[in-house]
């Protein structure tokens, strides 16, 4: 079956530090990949996505590149802010007969300290 | 409404009782999804609808769980004979079509005493 493995948290960084949250996946095909974010007290929302190999998704200073050769979609940001403190979820969807069956990682909690 | 809405926002029930959770998707979204998020855990996929049809119900945790969607819009997740392990936040999401961005509702926090 399909699976998503995220770097375990929690992750604590100082403001302006570099962030990497690792995500690797297993899928029987070529999935679309997503990063969702859940800010404190809010619902999940899409942060960025990539639909094919070598695509780079980007939003709010965050980036992730779809690496088919390493089956990875690591999330990066060059300089984090306190407002980036949230839970980050990596996810995949596969275009097949069960395309709606999304798979999410367990989430990584990021805390950024001033 | 502009977003996905869910009701109730909180539900406390006694073990053995039935509960119904409701989801109103964004108008025009054909796909609808249910997830469960237990404390400190990731999202557990339960079921999705394309229109009113649910092609795969294998994600439902047990036969006490059922879901339906009518008119291509509102969906109801029903849990019969609730157990304490059913306590979690139940999230609903909708999207224009499968593989499109999913928009999540605020969730229903279910507590089974």
CSV table of C-alpha atoms in Angstrom, one decimal:
chain,number,residue,atom,x,y,z
A,1,UNK,CA,0.0,0.0,0.0
A,2,UNK,CA,0.9,3.7,-0.1
A,3,UNK,CA,2.7,5.3,2.8
A,4,UNK,CA,4.3,8.6,3.9
A,5,UNK,CA,7.0,8.8,6.4
A,6,UNK,CA,7.9,12.2,8.0
A,7,UNK,CA,10.7,13.3,10.1
A,8,UNK,CA,9.7,12.9,13.7
A,9,UNK,CA,9.2,16.0,15.8
A,10,UNK,CA,9.0,18.1,17.6
A,11,UNK,CA,11.4,20.4,15.9
A,12,UNK,CA,12.5,23.6,17.7
A,13,UNK,CA,14.4,26.3,15.9
A,14,UNK,CA,15.4,29.9,16.5
A,15,UNK,CA,14.1,32.6,14.3
A,16,UNK,CA,15.9,33.0,11.0
A,17,UNK,CA,17.2,29.4,11.2
A,18,UNK,CA,17.1,27.1,8.2
A,19,UNK,CA,14.3,24.5,8.2
A,20,UNK,CA,14.2,21.0,6.7
A,21,UNK,CA,11.4,18.6,7.4
A,22,UNK,CA,12.1,15.3,5.6
A,23,UNK,CA,9.3,13.4,3.9
A,24,UNK,CA,9.6,10.1,1.9
A,25,UNK,CA,6.9,8.1,0.3
A,26,UNK,CA,6.0,4.7,-1.0
A,27,UNK,CA,3.5,4.5,-3.8
A,28,UNK,CA,2.6,2.0,-6.5
A,29,UNK,CA,2.7,4.6,-9.2
A,30,UNK,CA,3.3,8.3,-9.7
A,31,UNK,CA,1.6,10.3,-6.9
A,32,UNK,CA,0.9,14.0,-6.5
A,33,UNK,CA,2.6,15.2,-3.4
A,34,UNK,CA,1.4,17.8,-0.9
A,35,UNK,CA,2.4,19.7,2.2
A,36,UNK,CA,-0.4,20.8,4.5
A,37,UNK,CA,0.0,23.1,7.5
A,38,UNK,CA,-2.1,23.3,10.7
A,39,UNK,CA,-1.5,26.5,12.6
A,40,UNK,CA,-2.5,26.5,16.3
A,41,UNK,CA,-6.2,26.6,16.7
A,42,UNK,CA,-6.8,26.5,13.0
A,43,UNK,CA,-7.8,23.8,10.4
A,44,UNK,CA,-5.4,22.2,7.9
A,45,UNK,CA,-4.6,24.1,4.8
A,46,UNK,CA,-2.6,23.4,1.8
A,47,UNK,CA,0.9,24.9,1.9
A,48,UNK,CA,2.3,23.7,-1.5
A,49,UNK,CA,2.1,20.8,-3.9
A,50,UNK,CA,3.9,19.1,-6.8
A,51,UNK,CA,2.2,16.8,-9.3
A,52,UNK,CA,5.2,15.3,-11.2
A,53,UNK,CA,8.8,14.5,-10.9
A,54,UNK,CA,11.2,17.4,-10.6
A,55,UNK,CA,8.4,19.8,-9.9
A,56,UNK,CA,9.0,22.4,-7.2
A,57,UNK,CA,6.2,23.6,-5.1
A,58,UNK,CA,6.6,26.9,-3.3
A,59,UNK,CA,4.6,29.2,-1.0
A,60,UNK,CA,5.3,31.6,1.8
A,61,UNK,CA,9.0,31.1,1.5
A,62,UNK,CA,8.6,27.3,1.8
A,63,UNK,CA,9.8,25.0,-1.0
A,64,UNK,CA,9.7,21.3,-1.7
A,65,UNK,CA,11.0,19.4,-4.8
A,66,UNK,CA,9.4,16.1,-6.0
A,67,UNK,CA,12.3,13.7,-6.2
A,68,UNK,CA,11.3,10.5,-7.9
A,69,UNK,CA,14.7,8.9,-7.7
A,70,UNK,CA,14.8,9.2,-3.9
A,71,UNK,CA,11.0,9.1,-3.4
A,72,UNK,CA,11.2,12.3,-1.3
A,73,UNK,CA,9.5,15.6,-0.9
A,74,UNK,CA,11.4,17.4,1.7
A,75,UNK,CA,10.1,20.8,3.0
A,76,UNK,CA,12.6,23.6,3.3
A,77,UNK,CA,12.6,27.2,4.3
A,78,UNK,CA,15.7,29.4,4.4
A,79,UNK,CA,14.7,31.6,7.4
A,80,UNK,CA,11.9,30.6,9.7
A,81,UNK,CA,9.7,33.0,11.6
A,82,UNK,CA,7.8,32.6,14.9
A,83,UNK,CA,4.6,32.7,12.8
A,84,UNK,CA,5.7,29.5,11.1
A,85,UNK,CA,5.2,27.5,14.3
A,86,UNK,CA,2.6,24.9,13.3
A,87,UNK,CA,2.2,21.2,12.5
A,88,UNK,CA,3.3,20.2,9.0
A,89,UNK,CA,1.8,17.2,7.2
A,90,UNK,CA,3.2,15.5,4.1
A,91,UNK,CA,0.6,13.8,1.9
A,92,UNK,CA,0.2,11.9,-1.3
A,93,UNK,CA,-2.7,11.2,-3.7
A,94,UNK,CA,-2.5,8.7,-6.5
A,95,UNK,CA,-4.3,8.9,-9.8
A,96,UNK,CA,-5.8,5.4,-10.0
A,97,UNK,CA,-9.1,3.8,-9.5
A,98,UNK,CA,-9.0,4.9,-5.8
A,99,UNK,CA,-7.7,8.4,-6.4
A,100,UNK,CA,-9.5,9.9,-3.4
A,101,UNK,CA,-7.7,7.7,-0.9
A,102,UNK,CA,-5.1,10.2,0.3
A,103,UNK,CA,-2.3,9.2,2.6
A,104,UNK,CA,-0.9,11.5,5.2
A,105,UNK,CA,2.2,11.4,7.3
A,106,UNK,CA,2.0,11.7,11.1
A,107,UNK,CA,2.8,15.4,11.1
A,108,UNK,CA,5.9,17.3,12.4
A,109,UNK,CA,5.4,19.9,15.0
A,110,UNK,CA,7.6,23.0,14.5
A,111,UNK,CA,8.2,25.6,17.2
A,112,UNK,CA,10.2,28.7,16.3
A,113,UNK,CA,11.5,30.7,19.2
A,114,UNK,CA,12.3,34.4,19.0
B,1,UNK,CA,-20.5,29.8,3.2
B,2,UNK,CA,-17.0,30.2,1.9
B,3,UNK,CA,-15.5,27.2,3.5
B,4,UNK,CA,-16.2,23.6,4.7
B,5,UNK,CA,-18.3,23.6,7.8
B,6,UNK,CA,-18.8,20.8,10.3
B,7,UNK,CA,-21.3,20.3,13.1
B,8,UNK,CA,-21.3,19.9,15.9
B,9,UNK,CA,-17.9,21.4,16.8
B,10,UNK,CA,-17.8,19.4,20.0
B,11,UNK,CA,-19.7,16.3,21.0
B,12,UNK,CA,-19.5,14.5,24.3
B,13,UNK,CA,-21.3,11.2,24.4
B,14,UNK,CA,-21.6,8.2,26.6
B,15,UNK,CA,-20.2,4.8,25.6
B,16,UNK,CA,-22.7,2.8,23.6
B,17,UNK,CA,-24.6,5.8,22.2
B,18,UNK,CA,-24.8,6.6,18.5
B,19,UNK,CA,-23.5,9.9,17.1
B,20,UNK,CA,-23.9,11.7,13.8
B,21,UNK,CA,-21.3,14.1,12.5
B,22,UNK,CA,-22.2,16.4,9.7
B,23,UNK,CA,-20.1,18.0,6.9
B,24,UNK,CA,-21.1,20.8,4.5
B,25,UNK,CA,-18.6,21.0,1.7
B,26,UNK,CA,-17.8,24.0,-0.4
B,27,UNK,CA,-20.4,24.4,-3.0
B,28,UNK,CA,-19.5,22.8,-6.3
B,29,UNK,CA,-16.9,20.5,-4.9
B,30,UNK,CA,-17.6,17.0,-6.1
B,31,UNK,CA,-15.1,15.2,-3.8
B,32,UNK,CA,-15.6,14.9,-0.1
B,33,UNK,CA,-13.3,13.2,2.4
B,34,UNK,CA,-13.5,12.1,6.1
B,35,UNK,CA,-10.4,11.8,8.3
B,36,UNK,CA,-9.8,11.0,12.0
B,37,UNK,CA,-7.1,12.7,14.0
B,38,UNK,CA,-6.4,11.2,17.3
B,39,UNK,CA,-4.4,13.1,20.0
B,40,UNK,CA,-0.8,13.4,18.9
B,41,UNK,CA,-1.4,11.3,15.8
B,42,UNK,CA,-1.5,12.0,12.1
B,43,UNK,CA,-4.5,11.9,9.9
B,44,UNK,CA,-6.2,8.6,9.5
B,45,UNK,CA,-8.1,8.4,6.2
B,46,UNK,CA,-11.6,7.0,6.6
B,47,UNK,CA,-13.6,7.4,3.4
B,48,UNK,CA,-14.0,9.6,0.4
B,49,UNK,CA,-17.0,10.4,-1.9
B,50,UNK,CA,-16.9,11.2,-5.6
B,51,UNK,CA,-20.4,12.7,-6.0
B,52,UNK,CA,-22.6,10.5,-3.8
B,53,UNK,CA,-20.6,7.4,-4.3
B,54,UNK,CA,-18.0,6.0,-2.0
B,55,UNK,CA,-15.8,3.6,-4.0
B,56,UNK,CA,-13.8,2.2,-1.1
B,57,UNK,CA,-15.0,1.8,2.5
B,58,UNK,CA,-12.1,-0.2,3.7
B,59,UNK,CA,-10.7,2.8,5.7
B,60,UNK,CA,-13.6,2.8,8.1
B,61,UNK,CA,-12.3,1.4,11.4
B,62,UNK,CA,-15.1,-1.0,12.0
B,63,UNK,CA,-18.7,-1.8,10.9
B,64,UNK,CA,-19.9,0.6,13.6
B,65,UNK,CA,-18.8,3.4,11.2
B,66,UNK,CA,-20.9,4.4,8.2
B,67,UNK,CA,-21.1,7.4,6.0
B,68,UNK,CA,-23.4,8.8,3.3
B,69,UNK,CA,-23.6,11.7,1.1
B,70,UNK,CA,-26.8,13.0,-0.5
B,71,UNK,CA,-27.4,15.4,-3.4
B,72,UNK,CA,-23.6,15.6,-4.0
B,73,UNK,CA,-23.4,17.9,-1.1
B,74,UNK,CA,-23.9,17.2,2.7
B,75,UNK,CA,-22.3,14.2,4.2
B,76,UNK,CA,-23.0,12.4,7.5
B,77,UNK,CA,-20.6,10.2,9.3
B,78,UNK,CA,-22.4,7.9,11.8
B,79,UNK,CA,-20.8,6.0,14.6
B,80,UNK,CA,-22.9,3.4,16.3
B,81,UNK,CA,-22.4,2.1,19.8
B,82,UNK,CA,-19.5,4.5,20.4
B,83,UNK,CA,-16.4,3.3,22.2
B,84,UNK,CA,-13.8,5.3,24.1
B,85,UNK,CA,-11.3,4.6,21.4
B,86,UNK,CA,-13.5,6.5,19.0
B,87,UNK,CA,-12.6,9.7,20.8
B,88,UNK,CA,-10.8,11.9,18.3
B,89,UNK,CA,-11.2,15.0,16.1
B,90,UNK,CA,-13.1,14.0,12.9
B,91,UNK,CA,-12.1,16.2,9.9
B,92,UNK,CA,-14.0,16.6,6.7
B,93,UNK,CA,-12.5,18.0,3.5
B,94,UNK,CA,-13.7,18.7,0.0
B,95,UNK,CA,-12.1,19.4,-3.3
B,96,UNK,CA,-13.2,20.3,-6.8
B,97,UNK,CA,-12.2,16.9,-8.0
B,98,UNK,CA,-10.0,14.0,-6.9
B,99,UNK,CA,-6.3,15.0,-6.7
B,100,UNK,CA,-7.2,18.7,-6.4
B,101,UNK,CA,-6.3,20.7,-3.2
B,102,UNK,CA,-8.4,19.6,-0.3
B,103,UNK,CA,-10.1,22.3,1.8
B,104,UNK,CA,-10.5,21.2,5.4
B,105,UNK,CA,-13.3,22.0,7.9
B,106,UNK,CA,-12.6,22.9,11.5
B,107,UNK,CA,-13.4,19.4,12.7
B,108,UNK,CA,-15.7,17.8,15.2
B,109,UNK,CA,-14.1,16.9,18.5
B,110,UNK,CA,-15.7,13.7,19.8
B,111,UNK,CA,-15.3,12.6,23.3
B,112,UNK,CA,-16.7,9.3,24.4
B,113,UNK,CA,-17.0,8.9,28.2
